[in-house]
């Protein structure tokens, strides 16, 4: 039985599903905390209306009016009509279609993470030290770091987690550049792209495995051009709350079981060994029962998909079980990474979690 020091996972991560109204200053409540990273995607559309919208990522280190989209390699954009502010239990939206289209009650998914403690400093390691700023929550293992590259191999970026990151997502802010992803199961010499459906690439992405204090950069454009501005979202695994792992598919609808040690509330997975497979996202909020059918894709603008043969899983009390034979999630012999957040069966004060 898995234990955790995080007795209420929704203090640090939560999915909030909402419907649009088209009204300015739309208040979305029920998140449960003031988020430091909010990721919004239109999930379900009304027949005959505009269908595709970009993902919207906003964080408190860059500011409420700055957004980037994992469905694009585009530079950071400025808008006062998307996310307008964060509050203690949610956020306020403008009328842009990405977050609040029309009056037709489109359904949107928002995924929210809590960081909180802020600071700034100068980067370390090889080359010229550069300015950086951050927000971090060591309990939940999440930090947001904005920094300038220096173009020198061995440039080290403090992440302030106090533990080793299991996944880091990098995005250059001031130019069109791919979203580079480090995942602990693949190592410093592999890079995945969150905005693409391609397999992993072999490259010296980091010069070493991240430590409990710093990320050591090579000289790839995705994270270390001299004086280019970057954001890094850093996640450290926490027992009973988050896990960053890998599995091999078996090509069977009675598929691979993936042990997480907690009941997942949100899962993103990606085939990395070949093919043209997407970053698929599933959560426990859409319909609330197994098999979980609706899924969104991090690297496209497409709305939610429901397919009996693709990206089907059962969310269980201690992990998830693949219920499809498709290469997107459970192809025979195919290799996948996953990212999961959720709630342990039992917390440090013996607070139980209800199984599904």
XYZ file of N, CA, C and O in Angstrom, residues 107-254:
592
model
N -17.360 23.330 -23.863
C -16.730 22.767 -22.670
C -15.219 22.913 -22.771
O -14.628 22.599 -23.805
N -14.620 23.384 -21.686
C -13.178 23.570 -21.602
C -12.617 22.757 -20.442
O -13.288 22.561 -19.417
N -11.387 22.298 -20.609
C -10.646 21.670 -19.517
C -9.535 22.609 -19.084
O -8.839 23.198 -19.924
N -9.384 22.779 -17.783
C -8.236 23.515 -17.252
C -7.491 22.622 -16.272
O -8.104 21.914 -15.469
N -6.174 22.637 -16.389
C -5.309 21.871 -15.491
C -4.433 22.853 -14.746
O -3.793 23.727 -15.350
N -4.408 22.715 -13.437
C -3.833 23.744 -12.575
C -2.851 23.139 -11.580
O -3.163 22.149 -10.910
N -1.670 23.780 -11.481
C -0.640 23.352 -10.546
C -0.271 24.497 -9.602
O -0.249 25.662 -10.011
N 0.061 24.149 -8.367
C 0.433 25.122 -7.353
C 1.942 25.120 -7.131
O 2.534 24.084 -6.836
N 2.571 26.268 -7.283
C 3.970 26.446 -6.879
C 3.950 27.351 -5.649
O 3.492 26.924 -4.601
N 4.415 28.586 -5.741
C 4.141 29.513 -4.650
C 5.292 30.342 -4.143
O 5.246 31.574 -4.193
N 6.366 29.734 -3.626
C 7.479 30.496 -3.065
C 8.313 31.061 -4.204
O 8.796 30.313 -5.061
N 8.502 32.372 -4.233
C 9.170 33.025 -5.352
C 10.554 33.515 -4.967
O 10.882 33.690 -3.790
N 11.370 33.733 -5.977
C 12.707 34.269 -5.758
C 13.387 34.536 -7.079
O 12.817 34.328 -8.160
N 14.635 34.974 -7.017
C 15.412 35.257 -8.217
C 16.884 35.099 -7.885
O 17.280 34.983 -6.726
N 17.715 35.084 -8.914
C 19.142 34.924 -8.694
C 19.894 34.946 -10.001
O 19.404 35.436 -11.024
N 21.112 34.372 -9.965
C 21.983 34.292 -11.133
C 22.336 32.833 -11.371
O 22.659 32.101 -10.429
N 22.249 32.403 -12.625
C 22.554 31.010 -12.953
C 24.032 30.720 -12.691
O 24.853 31.627 -12.543
N 24.351 29.434 -12.676
C 25.682 28.999 -12.271
C 26.323 28.148 -13.363
O 25.826 28.060 -14.471
N 27.459 27.510 -13.033
C 28.117 26.605 -13.956
C 28.981 27.325 -14.972
O 29.483 28.431 -14.733
N 29.172 26.697 -16.133
C 30.064 27.216 -17.167
C 29.477 28.448 -17.849
O 28.262 28.582 -17.982
N 30.370 29.312 -18.303
C 29.936 30.490 -19.038
C 29.457 31.606 -18.128
O 29.588 31.554 -16.904
N 28.878 32.614 -18.739
C 28.420 33.799 -18.019
C 27.146 33.516 -17.249
O 26.191 32.973 -17.802
N 27.120 33.885 -15.963
C 25.905 33.752 -15.182
C 24.823 34.686 -15.703
O 25.100 35.817 -16.104
N 23.592 34.187 -15.720
C 22.473 34.957 -16.257
C 21.363 35.055 -15.214
O 21.258 34.231 -14.303
N 20.505 36.045 -15.381
C 19.411 36.259 -14.431
C 18.354 35.170 -14.590
O 18.083 34.703 -15.691
N 17.778 34.774 -13.458
C 16.637 33.868 -13.485
C 15.692 34.223 -12.353
O 16.072 34.853 -11.357
N 14.426 33.817 -12.488
C 13.424 33.975 -11.438
C 12.612 32.694 -11.373
O 12.581 31.916 -12.334
N 11.966 32.456 -10.231
C 11.316 31.165 -10.054
C 10.151 31.249 -9.085
O 10.009 32.198 -8.302
N 9.331 30.207 -9.136
C 8.288 29.937 -8.146
C 8.334 28.447 -7.883
O 8.423 27.652 -8.819
N 8.265 28.016 -6.603
C 8.493 26.612 -6.288
C 7.595 26.151 -5.151
O 7.244 26.937 -4.249
N 7.211 24.885 -5.202
C 6.540 24.208 -4.100
C 7.273 22.887 -3.889
O 7.109 21.946 -4.658
N 8.111 22.829 -2.860
C 8.917 21.633 -2.636
C 8.068 20.462 -2.155
O 8.407 19.302 -2.403
N 6.955 20.733 -1.472
C 6.086 19.648 -1.012
C 5.538 18.857 -2.181
O 5.540 17.619 -2.191
N 5.063 19.560 -3.194
C 4.461 18.922 -4.359
C 5.460 18.630 -5.471
O 5.105 18.003 -6.474
N 6.717 19.095 -5.317
C 7.720 18.823 -6.333
C 7.479 19.529 -7.645
O 7.584 18.921 -8.712
N 7.201 20.820 -7.594
C 6.923 21.579 -8.819
C 7.563 22.950 -8.736
O 7.407 23.655 -7.738
N 8.288 23.329 -9.791
C 8.831 24.681 -9.874
C 8.740 25.205 -11.299
O 8.724 24.434 -12.269
N 8.645 26.513 -11.396
C 8.636 27.237 -12.663
C 9.865 28.128 -12.653
O 10.046 28.919 -11.714
N 10.721 28.007 -13.656
C 11.955 28.782 -13.699
C 12.042 29.512 -15.033
O 12.006 28.884 -16.109
N 12.153 30.826 -14.982
C 12.371 31.635 -16.173
C 13.826 32.094 -16.146
O 14.292 32.624 -15.142
N 14.537 31.881 -17.261
C 15.974 32.188 -17.251
C 16.442 32.608 -18.640
O 15.748 32.403 -19.646
N 17.637 33.169 -18.686
C 18.308 33.486 -19.935
C 19.369 32.434 -20.209
O 20.120 32.039 -19.315
N 19.432 31.962 -21.449
C 20.496 31.051 -21.830
C 21.829 31.777 -21.938
O 21.882 33.008 -22.037
N 22.927 30.977 -21.920
C 24.237 31.610 -22.129
C 25.045 30.946 -23.245
O 26.176 31.347 -23.507
N 24.484 29.933 -23.904
C 25.139 29.321 -25.050
C 26.356 28.497 -24.738
O 27.084 28.101 -25.651
N 26.579 28.169 -23.457
C 27.769 27.425 -23.044
C 27.372 26.094 -22.435
O 26.503 26.044 -21.554
N 27.996 25.012 -22.887
C 27.731 23.702 -22.316
C 28.140 23.685 -20.845
O 29.215 24.172 -20.478
N 27.265 23.128 -20.003
C 27.524 23.118 -18.570
C 26.897 24.272 -17.823
O 27.109 24.425 -16.615
N 26.116 25.086 -18.529
C 25.344 26.150 -17.874
C 24.327 25.488 -16.936
O 23.556 24.623 -17.363
N 24.337 25.855 -15.670
C 23.461 25.187 -14.701
C 22.384 26.139 -14.198
O 22.651 27.288 -13.838
N 21.152 25.610 -14.168
C 19.966 26.386 -13.787
C 19.444 25.839 -12.460
O 19.012 24.684 -12.388
N 19.459 26.615 -11.391
C 18.871 26.148 -10.132
C 17.361 25.961 -10.286
O 16.677 26.823 -10.834
N 16.857 24.809 -9.812
C 15.412 24.565 -9.922
C 14.687 24.650 -8.581
O 13.457 24.683 -8.544
N 15.417 24.631 -7.467
C 14.887 24.885 -6.125
C 13.913 23.821 -5.604
O 13.245 24.044 -4.595
N 13.867 22.662 -6.248
C 12.956 21.617 -5.797
C 13.457 20.902 -4.542
O 12.665 20.339 -3.781
N 14.770 20.850 -4.364
C 15.328 20.103 -3.240
C 15.309 18.611 -3.455
O 15.659 17.833 -2.557
N 14.898 18.162 -4.630
C 14.896 16.760 -5.022
C 15.088 16.691 -6.535
O 14.932 17.696 -7.236
N 15.404 15.509 -7.046
C 15.770 15.376 -8.457
C 14.524 15.422 -9.342
O 13.581 14.639 -9.130
N 14.495 16.285 -10.347
C 13.332 16.318 -11.255
C 13.181 15.021 -12.041
O 14.165 14.417 -12.465
N 11.925 14.613 -12.239
C 11.635 13.464 -13.084
C 11.263 13.869 -14.486
O 11.366 13.071 -15.423
N 10.839 15.119 -14.646
C 10.483 15.643 -15.959
C 10.679 17.144 -15.959
O 10.392 17.820 -14.964
N 11.184 17.665 -17.084
C 11.353 19.109 -17.261
C 10.880 19.456 -18.665
O 11.263 18.810 -19.646
N 10.032 20.467 -18.760
C 9.538 20.952 -20.046
C 10.141 22.329 -20.289
O 9.969 23.242 -19.472
N 10.850 22.492 -21.404
C 11.493 23.761 -21.752
C 10.787 24.391 -22.952
O 10.407 23.698 -23.887
N 10.677 25.729 -22.923
C 10.154 26.457 -24.089
C 10.852 27.795 -24.207
O 10.888 28.570 -23.243
N 11.432 28.061 -25.389
C 11.957 29.401 -25.637
C 10.785 30.351 -25.802
O 9.806 30.044 -26.488
N 10.889 31.518 -25.190
C 9.770 32.455 -25.161
C 9.834 33.511 -26.255
O 8.786 33.993 -26.706
N 11.019 33.881 -26.682
C 11.145 35.034 -27.577
C 11.398 34.643 -29.028
O 11.845 35.453 -29.829
N 11.116 33.380 -29.387
C 11.243 32.937 -30.783
C 10.455 31.654 -30.962
O 10.104 30.980 -29.987
N 10.188 31.313 -32.211
C 9.524 30.045 -32.514
C 10.528 28.916 -32.312
O 11.555 28.859 -33.000
N 10.232 28.049 -31.374
C 11.151 26.963 -31.030
C 10.347 25.831 -30.404
O 9.393 26.061 -29.661
N 10.725 24.596 -30.677
C 10.006 23.448 -30.147
C 10.061 23.349 -28.633
O 10.986 23.864 -27.983
N 9.059 22.677 -28.072
C 8.973 22.433 -26.633
C 9.812 21.197 -26.291
O 9.385 20.061 -26.490
N 11.005 21.375 -25.765
C 11.875 20.267 -25.434
C 11.524 19.642 -24.093
O 11.342 20.357 -23.105
N 11.425 18.314 -24.054
C 11.040 17.605 -22.835
C 12.138 16.637 -22.426
O 12.566 15.790 -23.227
N 12.590 16.777 -21.180
C 13.445 15.773 -20.541
C 12.559 14.890 -19.674
O 11.728 15.384 -18.914
N 12.757 13.560 -19.791
C 12.020 12.611 -18.960
C 13.026 11.647 -18.350
O 13.908 11.130 -19.045
N 12.905 11.415 -17.048
C 13.926 10.641 -16.344
C 14.104 9.226 -16.894
O 15.204 8.663 -16.834
N 13.069 8.645 -17.455
C 13.189 7.281 -17.972
C 13.976 7.224 -19.277
O 14.406 6.147 -19.701
N 14.198 8.367 -19.922
C 14.915 8.408 -21.188
C 16.318 8.984 -21.042
O 17.178 8.711 -21.870
N 16.573 9.806 -20.054
C 17.916 10.281 -19.784
C 18.283 11.573 -20.488
O 17.553 12.097 -21.325
N 19.485 12.073 -20.128
C 19.941 13.387 -20.585
C 20.264 13.427 -22.070
O 20.328 14.511 -22.658
N 20.460 12.264 -22.699
C 20.830 12.223 -24.107
C 19.670 12.040 -25.051
O 19.866 11.760 -26.245
N 18.442 12.205 -24.557
C 17.246 12.078 -25.380
C 16.370 13.310 -25.188
O 16.229 13.828 -24.074
N 15.756 13.737 -26.269
C 14.830 14.861 -26.206
C 13.524 14.463 -26.889
O 13.528 13.825 -27.946
N 12.411 14.804 -26.250
C 11.091 14.672 -26.862
C 10.531 16.063 -27.057
O 10.931 17.011 -26.373
N 9.584 16.182 -27.995
C 8.998 17.484 -28.295
C 7.506 17.457 -27.990
O 6.747 16.720 -28.628
N 7.097 18.284 -27.037
C 5.704 18.307 -26.608
C 4.778 18.827 -27.706
O 3.585 18.505 -27.715
N 5.289 19.608 -28.628
C 4.470 20.169 -29.702
C 4.478 19.299 -30.961
O 3.935 19.705 -31.995
N 5.055 18.091 -30.887
C 5.170 17.232 -32.070
C 4.709 15.817 -31.755
O 4.682 15.396 -30.596
N 4.385 15.060 -32.809
C 3.993 13.661 -32.647
C 5.120 12.706 -33.021
O 4.899 11.502 -33.175
N 6.333 13.206 -33.150
C 7.468 12.397 -33.583
C 8.062 11.609 -32.417
O 7.785 11.875 -31.250
N 8.897 10.612 -32.775
C 9.598 9.835 -31.762
C 10.666 10.683 -31.088
O 11.003 11.786 -31.546
N 11.220 10.163 -29.982
C 12.303 10.860 -29.303
C 13.507 10.997 -30.231
O 13.698 10.212 -31.163
N 14.310 12.025 -29.973
C 15.515 12.274 -30.742
C 16.740 12.090 -29.845
O 16.711 12.436 -28.655
N 17.807 11.553 -30.415
C 19.063 11.421 -29.679
C 19.849 12.718 -29.829
O 20.114 13.173 -30.940
N 20.175 13.321 -28.708
C 20.915 14.584 -28.703
C 21.436 14.821 -27.297
O 20.878 14.306 -26.326
N 22.497 15.577 -27.186
C 22.968 15.979 -25.860
C 22.097 17.133 -25.409
O 22.396 18.300 -25.641
N 20.986 16.780 -24.792
C 19.992 17.760 -24.355
C 20.460 18.417 -23.058
O 20.537 19.641 -22.939
N 20.768 17.590 -22.079
C 21.402 18.025 -20.839
C 22.786 17.394 -20.782
O 23.004 16.309 -21.341
N 23.720 18.015 -20.114
C 25.065 17.455 -20.030
C 25.176 16.394 -18.951
O 26.157 15.651 -18.914
N 24.183 16.313 -18.078
C 24.178 15.315 -17.016
C 22.766 15.163 -16.501
O 21.901 16.020 -16.736
N 22.512 14.066 -15.815
C 21.227 13.892 -15.147
C 21.035 15.027 -14.145
O 21.969 15.380 -13.415
N 19.864 15.633 -14.089
C 19.643 16.702 -13.110
C 19.929 16.218 -11.688
O 19.720 15.050 -11.349
N 20.399 17.130 -10.870
C 20.632 16.840 -9.463
C 19.487 17.405 -8.641
O 18.526 17.966 -9.172
N 19.591 17.291 -7.331
C 18.560 17.843 -6.454
C 18.602 19.359 -6.388
O 17.730 19.973 -5.774
N 19.581 19.984 -7.055
C 19.681 21.447 -7.000
C 19.690 22.130 -8.364
O 19.152 23.231 -8.501
N 20.292 21.493 -9.410
C 20.445 22.196 -10.683
C 20.150 21.300 -11.877
O 20.212 20.065 -11.798
N 19.873 21.973 -13.003
C 19.756 21.358 -14.327
C 20.979 21.795 -15.114
O 21.266 22.996 -15.213
N 21.721 20.855 -15.701
C 22.935 21.171 -16.461
C 22.624 21.137 -17.953
O 22.342 20.074 -18.520
N 22.708 22.282 -18.590
C 22.313 22.414 -19.984
C 23.474 22.170 -20.938
O 24.622 22.482 -20.628
N 23.159 21.621 -22.116
C 24.107 21.580 -23.217
C 23.930 22.869 -24.017
O 23.673 23.922 -23.432
N 24.020 22.780 -25.331
C 23.918 24.007 -26.140
C 22.820 23.898 -27.198
O 22.863 24.599 -28.213
N 21.817 23.076 -26.961
C 20.721 22.984 -27.916
C 19.908 24.279 -27.928
O 19.764 24.961 -26.900
N 19.322 24.560 -29.094
C 18.480 25.744 -29.219
C 17.277 25.703 -28.289
O 16.759 26.742 -27.873
N 16.807 24.492 -27.961
C 15.588 24.350 -27.174
C 15.733 24.825 -25.737
O 14.728 25.024 -25.043
N 16.977 25.014 -25.249
C 17.088 25.475 -23.853
C 18.313 26.319 -23.532
O 18.472 26.723 -22.372
N 19.184 26.655 -24.516
C 20.390 27.381 -24.080
C 21.043 28.202 -25.179
O 22.255 28.166 -25.360
N 20.282 28.982 -25.917
C 20.851 29.990 -26.812
C 21.266 31.191 -25.975
O 20.554 31.613 -25.057
N 22.394 31.774 -26.293
C 22.871 32.918 -25.515
C 21.862 34.066 -25.531
O 21.423 34.509 -26.598
N 21.496 34.496 -24.346
C 20.584 35.623 -24.103
C 19.154 35.381 -24.581
O 18.331 36.309 -24.537
N 18.834 34.178 -25.010
C 17.437 33.854 -25.308
C 16.688 33.608 -24.001
O 17.257 33.140 -23.010
N 15.407 33.920 -23.987
C 14.575 33.780 -22.796
C 13.839 32.454 -22.827
O 13.249 32.085 -23.845
N 13.864 31.737 -21.693
C 13.246 30.413 -21.601
C 12.386 30.296 -20.347
O 12.618 30.978 -19.338
N 11.424 29.383 -20.428
C 10.682 28.951 -19.248
C 10.924 27.457 -19.107
O 10.983 26.721 -20.107
N 11.090 27.003 -17.867
C 11.245 25.571 -17.589
C 10.245 25.185 -16.511
O 10.204 25.814 -15.437
N 9.431 24.180 -16.790
C 8.501 23.624 -15.815
C 9.119 22.327 -15.298
O 9.319 21.377 -16.060
N 9.432 22.292 -14.019
C 10.205 21.202 -13.431
C 9.337 20.422 -12.441
O 8.694 21.018 -11.567
N 9.341 19.096 -12.578
C 8.510 18.234 -11.742
C 9.368 17.141 -11.115
O 10.061 16.408 -11.833
N 9.312 17.024 -9.806
C 9.983 15.942 -9.095
C 8.933 14.946 -8.625
O 7.868 15.336 -8.152
N 9.193 13.635 -8.747
C 8.204 12.642 -8.304
C 8.023 12.680 -6.792
O 8.986 12.825 -6.037
N 6.769 12.543 -6.366
C 6.426 12.487 -4.949
C 5.574 11.253 -4.712
O 4.526 11.084 -5.348
N 6.018 10.403 -3.815
C 5.324 9.148 -3.554
C 3.858 9.398 -3.223
O 3.530 10.237 -2.392
N 2.992 8.665 -3.908
C 1.567 8.788 -3.652
C 0.897 9.986 -4.284
O -0.305 10.196 -4.100
N 1.641 10.768 -5.093
C 1.060 11.973 -5.703
C 1.439 12.131 -7.166
O 0.583 12.455 -7.993
N 2.710 11.911 -7.528
C 3.130 12.091 -8.921
C 4.164 11.038 -9.285
O 4.957 10.597 -8.453
N 4.139 10.654 -10.565
C 5.097 9.671 -11.047
C 5.370 9.911 -12.519
O 4.469 10.263 -13.280
N 6.639 9.668 -12.914
C 7.094 9.900 -14.278
C 7.829 8.641 -14.717
O 8.999 8.449 -14.401
N 7.120 7.769 -15.407
C 7.660 6.452 -15.694
C 7.490 6.042 -17.138
O 7.168 6.853 -18.021
N 7.681 4.750 -17.394
C 7.574 4.205 -18.742
C 6.974 2.809 -18.672
O 6.961 2.169 -17.609
N 6.471 2.330 -19.812
C 5.936 0.978 -19.893
C 5.993 0.508 -21.341
O 6.205 1.303 -22.262
N 5.795 -0.794 -21.522
C 5.764 -1.393 -22.849
C 4.362 -1.922 -23.130
O 3.773 -2.608 -22.281
N 3.820 -1.594 -24.287
C 2.483 -2.048 -24.652
C 2.454 -3.521 -24.999
O 3.482 -4.124 -25.349
N 1.246 -4.113 -24.915
C 1.104 -5.524 -25.281
C 0.135 -5.763 -26.432
O -0.127 -6.911 -26.803
N -0.441 -4.686 -26.996
C -1.306 -4.825 -28.158
C -2.605 -5.558 -27.894
O -3.202 -6.122 -28.801
N -3.082 -5.483 -26.651
C -4.251 -6.258 -26.256
C -5.206 -5.353 -25.496
O -4.785 -4.519 -24.695
N -6.508 -5.533 -25.728
C -7.482 -4.715 -24.997
C -7.513 -5.049 -23.507
O -8.001 -4.264 -22.702
N -7.023 -6.231 -23.148
C -6.758 -6.556 -21.743
C -5.289 -6.221 -21.526
O -4.429 -7.074 -21.404
